[in-house]
Short mmCIF file of C-alpha atoms in Angstrom, two decimals:
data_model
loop_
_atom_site.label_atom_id
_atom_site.label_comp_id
_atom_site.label_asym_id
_atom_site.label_seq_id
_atom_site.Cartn_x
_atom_site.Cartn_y
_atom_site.Cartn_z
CA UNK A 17 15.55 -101.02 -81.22
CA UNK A 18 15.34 -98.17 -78.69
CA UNK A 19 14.14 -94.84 -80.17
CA UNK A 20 16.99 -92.31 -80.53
CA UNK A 21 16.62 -89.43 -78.53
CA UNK A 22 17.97 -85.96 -80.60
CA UNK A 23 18.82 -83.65 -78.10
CA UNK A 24 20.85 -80.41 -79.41
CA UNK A 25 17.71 -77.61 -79.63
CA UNK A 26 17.70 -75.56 -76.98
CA UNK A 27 13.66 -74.75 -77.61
CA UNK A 28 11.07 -76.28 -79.25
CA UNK A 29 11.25 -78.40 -82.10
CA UNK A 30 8.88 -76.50 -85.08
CA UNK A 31 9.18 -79.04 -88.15
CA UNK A 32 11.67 -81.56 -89.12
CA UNK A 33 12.53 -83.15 -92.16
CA UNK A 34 13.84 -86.47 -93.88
CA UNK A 35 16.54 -86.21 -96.85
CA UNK A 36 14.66 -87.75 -99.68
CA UNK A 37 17.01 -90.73 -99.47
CA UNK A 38 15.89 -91.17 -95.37
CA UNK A 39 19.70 -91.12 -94.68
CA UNK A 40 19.74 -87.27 -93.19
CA UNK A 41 17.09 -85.86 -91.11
CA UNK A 42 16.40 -81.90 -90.94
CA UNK A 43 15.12 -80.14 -87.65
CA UNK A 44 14.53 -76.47 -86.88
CA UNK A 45 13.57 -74.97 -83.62
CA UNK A 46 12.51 -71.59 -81.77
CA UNK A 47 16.42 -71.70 -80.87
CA UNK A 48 17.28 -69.95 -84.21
CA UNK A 49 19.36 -73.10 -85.54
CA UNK A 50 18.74 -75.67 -88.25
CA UNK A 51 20.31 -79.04 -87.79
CA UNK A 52 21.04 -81.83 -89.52
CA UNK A 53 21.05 -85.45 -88.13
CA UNK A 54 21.99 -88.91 -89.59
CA UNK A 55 19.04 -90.72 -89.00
CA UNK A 56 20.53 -94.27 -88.50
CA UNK A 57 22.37 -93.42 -84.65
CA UNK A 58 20.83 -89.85 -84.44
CA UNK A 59 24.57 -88.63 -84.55
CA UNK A 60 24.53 -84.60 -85.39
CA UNK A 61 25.44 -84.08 -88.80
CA UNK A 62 25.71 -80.11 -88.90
CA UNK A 63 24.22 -77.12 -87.78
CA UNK A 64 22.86 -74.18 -90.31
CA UNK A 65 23.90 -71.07 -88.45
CA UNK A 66 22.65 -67.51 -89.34
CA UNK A 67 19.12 -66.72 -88.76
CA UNK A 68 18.13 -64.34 -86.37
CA UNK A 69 14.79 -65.16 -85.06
CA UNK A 70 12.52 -68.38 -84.35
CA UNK A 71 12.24 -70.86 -87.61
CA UNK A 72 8.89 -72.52 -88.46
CA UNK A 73 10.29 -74.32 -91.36
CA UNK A 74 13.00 -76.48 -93.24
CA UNK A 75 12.69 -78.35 -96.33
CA UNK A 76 15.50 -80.31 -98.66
CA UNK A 77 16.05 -80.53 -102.30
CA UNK A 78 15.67 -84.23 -103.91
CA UNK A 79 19.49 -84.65 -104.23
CA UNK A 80 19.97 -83.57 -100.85
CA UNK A 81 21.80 -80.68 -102.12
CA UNK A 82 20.34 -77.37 -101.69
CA UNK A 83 18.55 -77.44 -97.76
CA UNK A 84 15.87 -74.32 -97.37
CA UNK A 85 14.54 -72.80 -94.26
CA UNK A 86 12.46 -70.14 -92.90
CA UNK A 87 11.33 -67.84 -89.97
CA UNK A 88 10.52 -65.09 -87.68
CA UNK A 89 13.93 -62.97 -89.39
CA UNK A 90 11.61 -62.81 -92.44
CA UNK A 91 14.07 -64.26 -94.41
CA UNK A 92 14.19 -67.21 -96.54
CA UNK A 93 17.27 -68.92 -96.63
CA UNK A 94 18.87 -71.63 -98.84
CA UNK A 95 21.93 -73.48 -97.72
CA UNK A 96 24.26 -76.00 -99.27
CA UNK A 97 23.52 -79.30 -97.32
CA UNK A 98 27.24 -80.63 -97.02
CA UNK A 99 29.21 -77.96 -96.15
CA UNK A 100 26.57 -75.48 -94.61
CA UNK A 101 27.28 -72.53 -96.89
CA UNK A 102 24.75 -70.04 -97.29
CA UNK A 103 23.91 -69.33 -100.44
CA UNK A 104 20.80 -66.99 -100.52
CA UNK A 105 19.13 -65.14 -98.56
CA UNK A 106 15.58 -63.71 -99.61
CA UNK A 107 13.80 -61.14 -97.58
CA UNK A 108 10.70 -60.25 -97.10
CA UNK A 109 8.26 -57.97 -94.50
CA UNK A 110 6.24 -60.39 -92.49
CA UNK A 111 8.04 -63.59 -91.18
CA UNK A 112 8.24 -67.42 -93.31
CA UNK A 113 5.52 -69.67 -92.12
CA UNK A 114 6.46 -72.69 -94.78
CA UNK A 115 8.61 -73.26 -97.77
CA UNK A 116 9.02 -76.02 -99.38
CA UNK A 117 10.62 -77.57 -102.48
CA UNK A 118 8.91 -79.31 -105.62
CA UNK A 119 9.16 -83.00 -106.07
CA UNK A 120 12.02 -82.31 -108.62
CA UNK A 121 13.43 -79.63 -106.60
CA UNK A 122 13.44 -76.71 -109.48
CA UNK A 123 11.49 -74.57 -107.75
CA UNK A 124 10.74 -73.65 -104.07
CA UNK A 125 7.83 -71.84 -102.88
CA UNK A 126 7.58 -70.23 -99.75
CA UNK A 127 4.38 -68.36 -97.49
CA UNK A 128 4.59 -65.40 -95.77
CA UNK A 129 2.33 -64.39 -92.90
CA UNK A 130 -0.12 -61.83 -92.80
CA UNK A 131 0.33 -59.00 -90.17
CA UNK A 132 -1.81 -55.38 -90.50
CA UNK A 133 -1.90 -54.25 -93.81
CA UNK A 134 0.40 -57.20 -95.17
CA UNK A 135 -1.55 -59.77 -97.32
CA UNK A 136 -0.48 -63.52 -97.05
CA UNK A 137 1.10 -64.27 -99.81
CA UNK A 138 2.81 -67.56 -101.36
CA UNK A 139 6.32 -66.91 -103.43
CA UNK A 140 7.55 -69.02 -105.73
CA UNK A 141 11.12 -69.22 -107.02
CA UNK A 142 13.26 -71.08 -109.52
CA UNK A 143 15.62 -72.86 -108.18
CA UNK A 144 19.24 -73.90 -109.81
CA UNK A 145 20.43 -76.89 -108.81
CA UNK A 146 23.63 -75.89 -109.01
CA UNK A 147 25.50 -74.90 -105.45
CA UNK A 148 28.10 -72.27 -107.43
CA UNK A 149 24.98 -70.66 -109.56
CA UNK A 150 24.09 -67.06 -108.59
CA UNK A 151 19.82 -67.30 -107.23
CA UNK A 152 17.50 -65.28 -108.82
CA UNK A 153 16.46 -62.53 -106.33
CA UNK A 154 13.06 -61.82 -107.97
CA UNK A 155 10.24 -64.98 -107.77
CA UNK A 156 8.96 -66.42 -110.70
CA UNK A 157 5.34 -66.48 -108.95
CA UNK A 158 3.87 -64.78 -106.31
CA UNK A 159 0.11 -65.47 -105.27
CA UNK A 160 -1.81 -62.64 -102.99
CA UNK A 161 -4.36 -64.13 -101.10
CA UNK A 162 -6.68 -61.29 -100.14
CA UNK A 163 -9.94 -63.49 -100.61
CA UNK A 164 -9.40 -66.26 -98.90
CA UNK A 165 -8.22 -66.05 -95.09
CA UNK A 166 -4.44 -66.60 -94.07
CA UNK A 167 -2.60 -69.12 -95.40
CA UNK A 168 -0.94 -71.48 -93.14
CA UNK A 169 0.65 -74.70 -95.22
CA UNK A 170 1.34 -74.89 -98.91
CA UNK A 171 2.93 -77.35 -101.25
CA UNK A 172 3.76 -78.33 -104.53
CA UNK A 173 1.21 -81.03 -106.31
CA UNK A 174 2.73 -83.68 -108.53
CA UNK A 175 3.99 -82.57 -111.45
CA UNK A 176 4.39 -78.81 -110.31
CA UNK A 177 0.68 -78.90 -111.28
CA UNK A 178 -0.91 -77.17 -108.17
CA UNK A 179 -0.66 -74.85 -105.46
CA UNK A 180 -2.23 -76.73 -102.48
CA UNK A 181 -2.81 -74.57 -99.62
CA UNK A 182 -4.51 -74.86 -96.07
CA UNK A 183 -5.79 -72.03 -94.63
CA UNK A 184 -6.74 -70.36 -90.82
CA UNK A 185 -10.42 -71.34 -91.44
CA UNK A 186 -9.97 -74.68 -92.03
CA UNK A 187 -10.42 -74.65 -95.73
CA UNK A 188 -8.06 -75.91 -98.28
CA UNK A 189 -7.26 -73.99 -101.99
CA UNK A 190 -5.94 -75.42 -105.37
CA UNK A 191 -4.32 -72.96 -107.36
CA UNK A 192 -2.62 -73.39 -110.80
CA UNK A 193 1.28 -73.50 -109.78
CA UNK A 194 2.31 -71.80 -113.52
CA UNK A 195 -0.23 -69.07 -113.16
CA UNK A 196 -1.08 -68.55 -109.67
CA UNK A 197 -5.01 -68.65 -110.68
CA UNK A 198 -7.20 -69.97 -107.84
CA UNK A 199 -9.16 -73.18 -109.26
CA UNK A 200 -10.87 -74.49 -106.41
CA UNK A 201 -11.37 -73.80 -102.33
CA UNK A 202 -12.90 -76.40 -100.41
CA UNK A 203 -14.20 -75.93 -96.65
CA UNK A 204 -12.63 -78.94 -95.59
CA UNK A 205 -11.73 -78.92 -91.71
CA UNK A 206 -14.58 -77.23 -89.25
CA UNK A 207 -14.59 -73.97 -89.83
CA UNK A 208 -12.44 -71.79 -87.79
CA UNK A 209 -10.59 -74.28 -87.22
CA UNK A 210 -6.71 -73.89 -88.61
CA UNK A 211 -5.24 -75.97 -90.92
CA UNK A 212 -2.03 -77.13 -89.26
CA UNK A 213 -0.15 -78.99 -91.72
CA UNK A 214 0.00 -80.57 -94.93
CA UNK A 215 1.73 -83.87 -96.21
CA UNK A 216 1.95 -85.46 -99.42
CA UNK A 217 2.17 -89.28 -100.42
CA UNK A 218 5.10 -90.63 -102.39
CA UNK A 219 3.76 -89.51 -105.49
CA UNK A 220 2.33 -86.45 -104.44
CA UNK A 221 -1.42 -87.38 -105.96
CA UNK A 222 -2.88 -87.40 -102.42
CA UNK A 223 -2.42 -85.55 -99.22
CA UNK A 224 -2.85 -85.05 -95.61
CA UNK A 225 -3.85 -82.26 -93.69
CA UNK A 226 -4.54 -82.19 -89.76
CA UNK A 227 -6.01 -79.17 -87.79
CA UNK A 228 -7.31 -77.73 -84.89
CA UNK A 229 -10.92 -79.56 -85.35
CA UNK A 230 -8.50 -82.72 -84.09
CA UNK A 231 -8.90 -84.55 -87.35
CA UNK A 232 -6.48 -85.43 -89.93
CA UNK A 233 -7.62 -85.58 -93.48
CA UNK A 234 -6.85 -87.06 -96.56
CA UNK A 235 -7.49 -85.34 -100.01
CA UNK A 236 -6.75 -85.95 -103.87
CA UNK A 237 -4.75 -83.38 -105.01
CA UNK A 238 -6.59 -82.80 -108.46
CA UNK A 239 -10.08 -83.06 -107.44
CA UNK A 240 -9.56 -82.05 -103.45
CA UNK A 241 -12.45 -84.71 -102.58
CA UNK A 242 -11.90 -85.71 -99.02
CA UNK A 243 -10.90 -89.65 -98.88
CA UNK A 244 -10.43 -90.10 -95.31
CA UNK A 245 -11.06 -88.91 -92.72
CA UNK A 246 -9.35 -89.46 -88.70
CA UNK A 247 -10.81 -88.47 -85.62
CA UNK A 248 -8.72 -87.81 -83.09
CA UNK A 249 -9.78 -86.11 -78.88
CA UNK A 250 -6.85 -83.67 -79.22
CA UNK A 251 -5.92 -80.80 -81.45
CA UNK A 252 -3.61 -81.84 -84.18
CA UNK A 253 0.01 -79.55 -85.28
CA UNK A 254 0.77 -82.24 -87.92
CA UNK A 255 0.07 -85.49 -90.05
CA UNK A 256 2.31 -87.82 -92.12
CA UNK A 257 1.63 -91.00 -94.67
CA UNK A 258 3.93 -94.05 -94.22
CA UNK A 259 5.29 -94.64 -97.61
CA UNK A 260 3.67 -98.27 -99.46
CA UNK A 261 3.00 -100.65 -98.64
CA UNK A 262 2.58 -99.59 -95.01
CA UNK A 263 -0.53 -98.03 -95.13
CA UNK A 264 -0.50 -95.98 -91.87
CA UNK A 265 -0.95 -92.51 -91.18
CA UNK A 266 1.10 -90.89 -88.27
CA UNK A 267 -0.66 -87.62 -86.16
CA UNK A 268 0.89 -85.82 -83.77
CA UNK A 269 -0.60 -83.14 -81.41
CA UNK A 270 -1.79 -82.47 -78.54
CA UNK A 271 -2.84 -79.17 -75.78
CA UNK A 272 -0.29 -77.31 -74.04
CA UNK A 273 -0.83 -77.67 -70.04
CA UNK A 274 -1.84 -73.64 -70.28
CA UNK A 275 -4.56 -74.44 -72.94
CA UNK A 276 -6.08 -77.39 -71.17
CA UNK A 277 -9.57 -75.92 -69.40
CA UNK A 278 -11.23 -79.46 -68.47
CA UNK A 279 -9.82 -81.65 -65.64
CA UNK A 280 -10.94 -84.57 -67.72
CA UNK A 281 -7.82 -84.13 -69.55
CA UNK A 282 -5.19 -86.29 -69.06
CA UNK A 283 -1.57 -84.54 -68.28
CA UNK A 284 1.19 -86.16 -70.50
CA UNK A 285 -1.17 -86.89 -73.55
CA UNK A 286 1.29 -86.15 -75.87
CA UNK A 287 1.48 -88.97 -78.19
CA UNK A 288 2.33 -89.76 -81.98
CA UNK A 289 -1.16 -91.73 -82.86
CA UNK A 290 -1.00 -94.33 -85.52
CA UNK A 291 -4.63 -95.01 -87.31
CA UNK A 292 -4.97 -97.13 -90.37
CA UNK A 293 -4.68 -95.31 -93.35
CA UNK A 294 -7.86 -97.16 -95.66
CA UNK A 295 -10.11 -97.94 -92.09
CA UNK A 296 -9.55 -94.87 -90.51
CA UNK A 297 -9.35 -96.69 -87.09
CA UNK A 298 -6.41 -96.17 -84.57
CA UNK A 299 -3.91 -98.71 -84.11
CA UNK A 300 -1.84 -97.47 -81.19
CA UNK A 301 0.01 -94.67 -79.67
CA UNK A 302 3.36 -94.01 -79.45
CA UNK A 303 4.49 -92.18 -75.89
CA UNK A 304 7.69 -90.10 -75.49
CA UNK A 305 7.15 -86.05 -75.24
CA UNK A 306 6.34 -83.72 -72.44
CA UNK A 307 4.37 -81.46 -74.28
CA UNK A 308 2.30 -81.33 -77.83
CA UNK A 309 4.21 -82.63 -80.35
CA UNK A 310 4.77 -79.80 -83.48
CA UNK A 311 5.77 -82.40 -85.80
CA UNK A 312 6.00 -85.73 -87.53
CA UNK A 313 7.53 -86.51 -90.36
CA UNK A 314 8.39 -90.26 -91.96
CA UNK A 315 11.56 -91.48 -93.21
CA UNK A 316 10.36 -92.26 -97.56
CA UNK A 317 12.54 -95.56 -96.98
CA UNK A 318 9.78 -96.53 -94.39
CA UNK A 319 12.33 -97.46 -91.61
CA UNK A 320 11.26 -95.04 -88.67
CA UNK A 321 9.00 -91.87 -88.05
CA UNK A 322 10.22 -88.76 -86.14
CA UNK A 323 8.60 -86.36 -84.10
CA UNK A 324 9.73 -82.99 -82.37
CA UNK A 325 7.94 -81.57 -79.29
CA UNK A 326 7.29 -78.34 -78.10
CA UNK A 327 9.70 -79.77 -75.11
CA UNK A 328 12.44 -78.95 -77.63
CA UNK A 329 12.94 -83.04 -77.97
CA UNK A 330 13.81 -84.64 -81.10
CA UNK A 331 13.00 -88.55 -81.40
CA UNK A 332 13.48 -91.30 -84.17
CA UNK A 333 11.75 -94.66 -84.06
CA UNK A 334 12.15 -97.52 -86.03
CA UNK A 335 8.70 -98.30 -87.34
CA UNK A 336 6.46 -97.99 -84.60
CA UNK A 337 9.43 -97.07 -82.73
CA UNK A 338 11.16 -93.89 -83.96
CA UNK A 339 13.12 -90.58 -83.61
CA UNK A 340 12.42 -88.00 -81.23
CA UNK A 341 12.93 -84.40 -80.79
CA UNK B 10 -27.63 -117.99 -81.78
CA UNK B 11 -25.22 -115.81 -79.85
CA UNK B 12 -22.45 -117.65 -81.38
CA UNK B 13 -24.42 -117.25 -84.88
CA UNK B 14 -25.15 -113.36 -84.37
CA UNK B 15 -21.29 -112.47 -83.22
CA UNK B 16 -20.08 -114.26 -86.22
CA UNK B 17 -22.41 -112.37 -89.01
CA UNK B 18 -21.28 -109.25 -87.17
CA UNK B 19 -17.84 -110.51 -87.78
CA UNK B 20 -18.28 -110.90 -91.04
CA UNK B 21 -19.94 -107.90 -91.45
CA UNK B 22 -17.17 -106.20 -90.31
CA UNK B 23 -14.37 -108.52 -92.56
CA UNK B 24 -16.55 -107.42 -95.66
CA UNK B 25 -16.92 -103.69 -95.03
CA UNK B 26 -13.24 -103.82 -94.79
CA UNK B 27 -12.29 -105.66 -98.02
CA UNK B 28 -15.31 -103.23 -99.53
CA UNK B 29 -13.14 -99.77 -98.68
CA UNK B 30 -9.87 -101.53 -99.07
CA UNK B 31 -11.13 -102.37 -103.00
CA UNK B 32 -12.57 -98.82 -103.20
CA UNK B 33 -9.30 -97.53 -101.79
CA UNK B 34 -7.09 -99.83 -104.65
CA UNK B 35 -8.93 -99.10 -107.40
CA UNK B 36 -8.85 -95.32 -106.86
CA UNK B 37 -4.86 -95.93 -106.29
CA UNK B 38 -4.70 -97.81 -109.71
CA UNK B 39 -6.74 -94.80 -111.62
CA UNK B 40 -4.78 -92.31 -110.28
CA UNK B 41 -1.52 -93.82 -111.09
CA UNK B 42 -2.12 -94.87 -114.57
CA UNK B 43 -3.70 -91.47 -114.97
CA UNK B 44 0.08 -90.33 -113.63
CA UNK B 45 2.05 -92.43 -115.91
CA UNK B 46 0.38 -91.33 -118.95
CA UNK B 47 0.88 -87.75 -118.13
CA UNK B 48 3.98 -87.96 -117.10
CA UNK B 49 4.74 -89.68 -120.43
CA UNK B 50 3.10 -87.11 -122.61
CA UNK B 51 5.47 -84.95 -120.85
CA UNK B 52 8.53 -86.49 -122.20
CA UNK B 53 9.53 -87.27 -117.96
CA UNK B 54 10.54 -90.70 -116.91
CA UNK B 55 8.47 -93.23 -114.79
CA UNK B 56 9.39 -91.64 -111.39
CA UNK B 57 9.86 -88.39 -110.09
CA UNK B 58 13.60 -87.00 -108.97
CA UNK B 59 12.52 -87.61 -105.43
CA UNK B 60 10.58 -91.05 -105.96
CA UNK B 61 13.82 -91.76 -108.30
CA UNK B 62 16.55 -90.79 -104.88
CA UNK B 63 14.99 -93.95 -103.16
CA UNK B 64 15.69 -96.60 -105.88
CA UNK B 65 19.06 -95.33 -106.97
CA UNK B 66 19.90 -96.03 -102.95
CA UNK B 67 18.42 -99.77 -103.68
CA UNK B 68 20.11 -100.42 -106.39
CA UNK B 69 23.47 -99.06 -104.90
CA UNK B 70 22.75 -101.52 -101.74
CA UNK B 71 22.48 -104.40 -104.27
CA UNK B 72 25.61 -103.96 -106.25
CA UNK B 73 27.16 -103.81 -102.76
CA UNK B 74 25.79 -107.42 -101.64
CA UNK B 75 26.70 -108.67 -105.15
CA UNK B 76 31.02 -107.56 -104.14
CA UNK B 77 30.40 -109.40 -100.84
#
């Protein structure tokens, strides 16, 4: 099958999203919008219309219900998937740089970015999973980081158990998710070197985290050990485990023409990379964007992988084909 | 002997493999069991709501083959 080409963003493509079910697929973009594809002919679902500034983020709710996204506005906003309703909108001083939902969707945490004087912090809010219920406007959490340096990914453990966050410097935090208390921070990536995303397995017990050091890695989520490790030549925006019993890992990335110094580098390097996910050895590349790619995300059925590209792209592949953006 | 020397190599390489793919499945198996038991302390079923949105779609595709 041909990879399906999503084109409907007018900028680039900042994170996108599978429905839990791998039937819808979630995209948001510098162009303001969210939107909402079926992932089977890459045929536009709906578009999430309000926000008034660059989004960064987008997650969705187990049932495919409640759809959440983020940005620039400073405003958190949660929308009812089928008929794009807005239902809440939280605001906040410094802009959204992730939210995301819990594995059983009753709660929804979100990090905001720190500017001068404005600590990172990571919200947390109770979620009803009910589309007519009213939202509560105050969070049932919220963790100040003014230790640690800014926060950059964060996501719910298994169980609602921990606070996983990755961090400017590389490093990577466990934090008790009822009480916000900081268990454990481990130096993980080089340091300096931003933690770009984080990914969890099926079961949420293990995740992946790429960065700027241009590795991808994989931790336990109780004990944050390191498991694996992937070397990559190029800076890495994101990282995504292939649900069992494909055990791949997909990592996408790559330097903007601007940032590229050396001549050695190769124009048009911008491709999803596929290493084994127990060998840590690459299996092959997958071509398609014209610049870095910001995102990959897998389909949980295991059917096809999409990435979306700072070229504002959008593209689904089946397998080692897939979805574009 | 070159023959000889490629093939240890080989096998060097087969082993180291099935070595971290062991490690790898036995680390799997703890940490699920470990899973199941909390989750049944917890009074919470097998799977979680989103590990539970893939098999309802199964089992929905399986009734539909069994009308056909």
């Amino acid at each position: 099958m041909r990879p399906i080409l999503l084109q409907g963003h007018e900028r680039a493509l900042t994170q996108v999203k599978f429905s839990k079910e791998g039937d819808l697929l979630f995209s948001v973009s510098k162009d303001h919008t969210v939107c909402a594809w079926y992932s089977a002919n890459g045929e536009r679902f709906g578009t999430y219309k309000g926000h008034q500034g660059a989004l960064w983020t987008v997650d969705v709710d187990p049932t495919t219900t409640l759809l959440a996204s983020g940005g620039a506005d400073n405003t958190i906003r949660l929308w009812e998937v089928r008929t794009g309703r807005l239902l809440k909108t939280w605001e906040f001083s410094t802009s959204i740089k992730r939210v995301e939902f819990s594995e059983d969707g009753r709660q929804l945490l979100g990090v905001t970015e720190k500017r001068m004087n404005q600590l990172s912090t990571v919200i947390v809010y109770d979620i009803k999973q009910d589309i007519e219920a009213e939202q509560d406007d105050e969070p049932a959490l919220r963790i100040l980081v003014d230790e640690l340096p800014k926060v950059t990914v964060a996501g719910f453990s298994y169980l609602n158990k921990y606070i996983i966050t990755g961090h400017e410097d590389g490093s990577v935090t466990q934090y008790d998710a009822k009480t916000g208390e900081e268990l454990h921070n481990s130096p993980s990536h080089e340091d300096g070197m931003q933690v770009t995303d984080l990914q969890w397995s099926a079961d949420r017990t293990y995740f992946i985290t790429s960065s700027k050091d241009k590795t991808a890695k994989l931790h336990a989520s109780d004990s944050l050990d390191v498991l694996k490790t992937y070397t990559t030549d190029t800076p890495l925006n994101s990282a995504a485990i292939t649900p069992d019993p494909v055990q791949y890992v997909i990592l996408g990335g790559g330097q903007a023409a601007m940032d590229v110094t050396t001549t050695s580098a190769r124009q048009g390097k911008f491709e999803a990379r596929f290493y084994h996910k127990v060998f840590e050895e690459e299996i092959g590349r997958v071509r398609g964007h014209f610049g870095p790619l910001n995102y990959v995300a897998v389909d949980p059925t295991g059917k096809c992988y999409a990435s979306g590209g700072e070229d504002g792209y959008e593209v689904e592949r089946e397998k080692e084909q897939g979805i574009r953006f | 002997i070159d023959q000889a020397k490629k093939s240890s190599a080989n096998k060097a390489v087969v082993e180291g493999r099935r070595a971290m793919l062991d490690e790898w499945l036995a680390w799997r198996e703890r940490m699920q069991a470990d899973l199941a038991m909390e989750r049944e302390d917890m009074g919470l079923p097998d799977l979680s709501e989103e590990q539970q949105a893939l098999v309802v779609d199964e089992e929905e595709e399986q009734e539909g083959r069994e009308v056909e």
